[in-house]
Amino acid sequence: MSGFHLNLSLMTPGHFRHAWRRDHADPLAYLDIDYFQRLARIAEAAKIDAVFLGDGPALRGEIEEAPGTGIDPLVLLGNLAAVTENLGVVITSSTTYNSPYNLARRFQALDHVTKGRAAVNIVTTGTPAAAANFGLSEHPDKETRYRRAWEFLDVVTRLWDSWESEWLVADKESGHYADLGKIHPIDHEGEFFSVAGPLPVAPGPQGRPVVVQAGGSEGGLTLAGDFADVVFTVAQTRAKAVAFRNDIRRRAAAAGRHPDDVKISLGVVVLVEATEEQARRREQELYDRLPIERLTAALLTNLGLPQDSFGPDDPIGADDLPETLPAGAFSTGFGISTRALIAEGPRTPRELVQRGAGGSGHRLVVGSAEQVADDLAEWFEAGTADGFTVMPAETAVDLPNFTELVVPILQERGLFQKEYAAPTLRERFGLPFPHRERAADSLPA
Amino acid sequence: MSGFHLNLSLMTPGHFRHAWRRDHADPLAYLDIDYFQRLARIAEAAKIDAVFLGDGPALRGEIEEAPGTGIDPLVLLGNLAAVTENLGVVITSSTTYNSPYNLARRFQALDHVTKGRAAVNIVTTGTPAAAANFGLSEHPDKETRYRRAWEFLDVVTRLWDSWESEWLVADKESGHYADLGKIHPIDHEGEFFSVAGPLPVAPGPQGRPVVVQAGGSEGGLTLAGDFADVVFTVAQTRAKAVAFRNDIRRRAAAAGRHPDDVKISLGVVVLVEATEEQARRREQELYDRLPIERLTAALLTNLGLPQDSFGPDDPIGADDLPETLPAGAFSTGFGISTRALIAEGPRTPRELVQRGAGGSGHRLVVGSAEQVADDLAEWFEAGTADGFTVMPAETAVDLPNFTELVVPILQERGLFQKEYAAPTLRERFGLPFPHRERAADSLPA
């Protein structure tokens, strides 16, 4: 069995968003490039495969209570790539609010300047407020967004393939620099885009930057099977994770790909200390920072229940819930997994709010370094994933804790790499080099 | 008199595009981040204010004969900013083929991660081929492009101003993080754009990134007077440069700005060696690399003359030229200045091709370090500019030559800085900090 991959989320102050209220926390850390560079160097020293940042092109109202993301992740992670040598960067970009030519070009440039460490995490943007920043009267519906995303990725992939690898002539005597016969327009005309191509510059070391995809809807799964090199996902149980992975592998095979050519990276929120007791104590301190009354109100809204119908410590049972799930529930950190928890048995708003606010819908693992390492090893061995995207509960604390305490255990067990085995992220993820010539050959002359 | 500013163009292989054919030249240098990082470090050691790259979002047919730009300059210069501490980065971006929200956000992010060294060089894109990469059946005409650019810069500026500087609350006790009363939507509805705002994150150290503008048409001059902090320009004579500078200062004053708040940076192609003889010898070697027959044919087309009507060494007089100037002439490196030269007296295609191919329409200065320093000092003292954008003839040679040979002379004469006087590019250029509060106050409550 080959070892697993580890990515680290740099979301600051952490996946416990109210962590900025802790005594030691710098409330402006997410605007501080020195802070991020320190984290990137720590991650690289631990041989982490890549760092990751989510994104959405709009201000979120939650800023009243907690800092979020907001800095363009291409710019931020591009900077971190420049001060590291092996660390990959997984950069979230919207297919709804970008043009495919600019995006393809930008990530190809990043692949050149990082020497093959660029990955794009394709999202369709779930924040309705984004639409008004881009001249749309309303946010396109999910089905439309995913139809656009499919065409977007088709165009981007063909643009990345628009130069064959034998394009360079560079004959100083004759003055012939490039063979235009090896550089092909794509002449795409589709529902959403009309793009002539080719890109203005040759492909970088990876051929194509790594494509990551994260949505779990039918449209997202189709995208994953057809285009994704890596799929980020969420699962609260091993059975669900295994089923998801098998489904994605089947979809990739159905699209004519080898099932091993798509890797699953499972999100997990980690809160880790040397001992379980210390970890539990810090978890409680983080919960104490939650505005429990406001979050209970938000939870009730998300569950479709009247305000004040339940207090923070009143159990809610499955019979109390309305039949249909409100729209947009996941984006607030509540929703599907919350309902699943209630289905298992009655839960109080406090329990659910703590789960939601901590994990943002992802599985939360709290414990000693040994416990966290055991957890990841067991989930990996159960076939749930090809690796994990670790989301620190408090980034400034749990990222160093994870790399210093958990990673050495995983390395000692032979699960995680002790050295970077290859220069490019694509090779490290065990992904094939794209067949550029084949793609180019299929184009009209 | 305050000292002047110096920017360096990183265009590779250089402003003599056929320089890739020289024996020592690496034909793939423009794809090599290590090469660019070396140049950036050399520039920073010489206290150069900023490095610059042009851009256009399309492949140009000239690639058959010479490498061009092509790598997204935001990605490339972002990387160079990350490996330097004081060097500014002037990044060309198209207002025709970007959305203002994404661009405003990206440069604001760059301002954060560079700690105030970000500048955007606004262009409307003169390459017709770009249109087909962005779903347009034809490239918008110049007047439309500049009308769009004006609205684009208006939106971008207001987005940069959308957060007042007192936005942060960060009260750990109450959990109140940001004062939403200090963060304003812009609610722009215009001819080209509808943008709600605000940006998702607070302004960076410069308040607004530095805005550079380069077009010399009436639309470009209006843009310069209303929005530009720095104007890049071209002039073959001191009288024209002085007149241009005075015109821009008048326009800024007419727009309610202080004339000193817009700086003129004059482009100059530099070929420099320790002695004039060495410089002239290298100039001749570069001319010898020009495909003279093909370029003569291109020149005749650009002058509106029949093919084969003049050989490379046949003089063309003013009487030989048709009345009207062909469109798009400047973009090929011939055109206005070529006609102006012919107006002064008959010139052969060889002379004109050498001027065009070397200077790309910019003034070419060839000589010893003393001669180049004298030239720049004289032009500066004549009131032609607030500084220069030095465009190396051969980047790999003339950039180091300029910084090592010419800069020390300018420093000794008290014209150019010996140390970086301030951390941000805006302060170093002597530009005012934008009045964010005033802009915010003028918004509806």
XYZ file of N, CA and C in Angstrom, chain A residues 11 21 37 48 51 54 101 116 167 185 196 208 252 274 327 332 351 356 376 382 395 405 438-439:
72
model
N -6.839 28.185 6.547
C -7.913 29.102 6.965
C -7.619 29.622 8.377
N -11.011 35.074 19.366
C -11.295 35.660 20.687
C -10.424 35.076 21.791
N 3.759 32.817 5.965
C 5.045 32.258 5.529
C 5.616 31.320 6.597
N 4.584 18.081 4.194
C 3.180 18.170 3.786
C 3.126 18.366 2.270
N -0.635 23.059 0.713
C -1.510 23.877 1.555
C -2.694 24.333 0.705
N -9.753 27.993 0.871
C -11.052 28.164 0.215
C -11.212 29.604 -0.241
N -10.227 31.537 -20.081
C -8.913 31.865 -20.662
C -7.998 32.458 -19.601
N 5.974 23.363 -11.047
C 5.099 22.184 -10.998
C 4.428 21.925 -9.678
N 7.092 21.931 -29.305
C 6.835 23.221 -29.983
C 8.106 24.036 -30.241
N -5.006 26.335 -32.014
C -6.203 26.971 -31.452
C -7.180 25.889 -30.977
N -11.104 31.039 -28.593
C -10.286 30.614 -29.736
C -9.007 29.903 -29.300
N -0.487 19.787 -17.171
C -1.651 20.506 -16.668
C -1.492 20.671 -15.159
N -14.997 7.785 -12.744
C -13.786 8.033 -13.529
C -13.608 6.932 -14.571
N -0.478 17.295 23.144
C 0.323 16.137 23.554
C -0.548 15.101 24.266
N -32.590 25.407 1.887
C -31.503 25.625 0.930
C -30.325 26.346 1.596
N -23.549 27.547 6.085
C -23.462 28.199 7.384
C -22.862 27.266 8.438
N -25.073 21.015 21.554
C -24.252 19.961 20.947
C -24.060 20.207 19.455
N -21.194 22.008 14.620
C -21.219 22.833 13.406
C -20.144 23.894 13.430
N -6.458 8.701 11.773
C -6.187 8.857 10.332
C -5.735 7.533 9.726
N -9.127 1.676 6.128
C -10.490 1.239 5.797
C -10.887 1.613 4.362
N -5.657 27.511 13.638
C -4.550 27.305 12.700
C -3.188 27.593 13.334
N 3.728 16.950 16.097
C 3.372 15.823 16.953
C 2.808 14.637 16.177
N -1.818 13.361 -27.555
C -3.055 12.730 -27.991
C -4.162 13.774 -28.145
N -4.259 14.639 -27.128
C -5.295 15.668 -27.194
C -5.085 16.550 -28.419
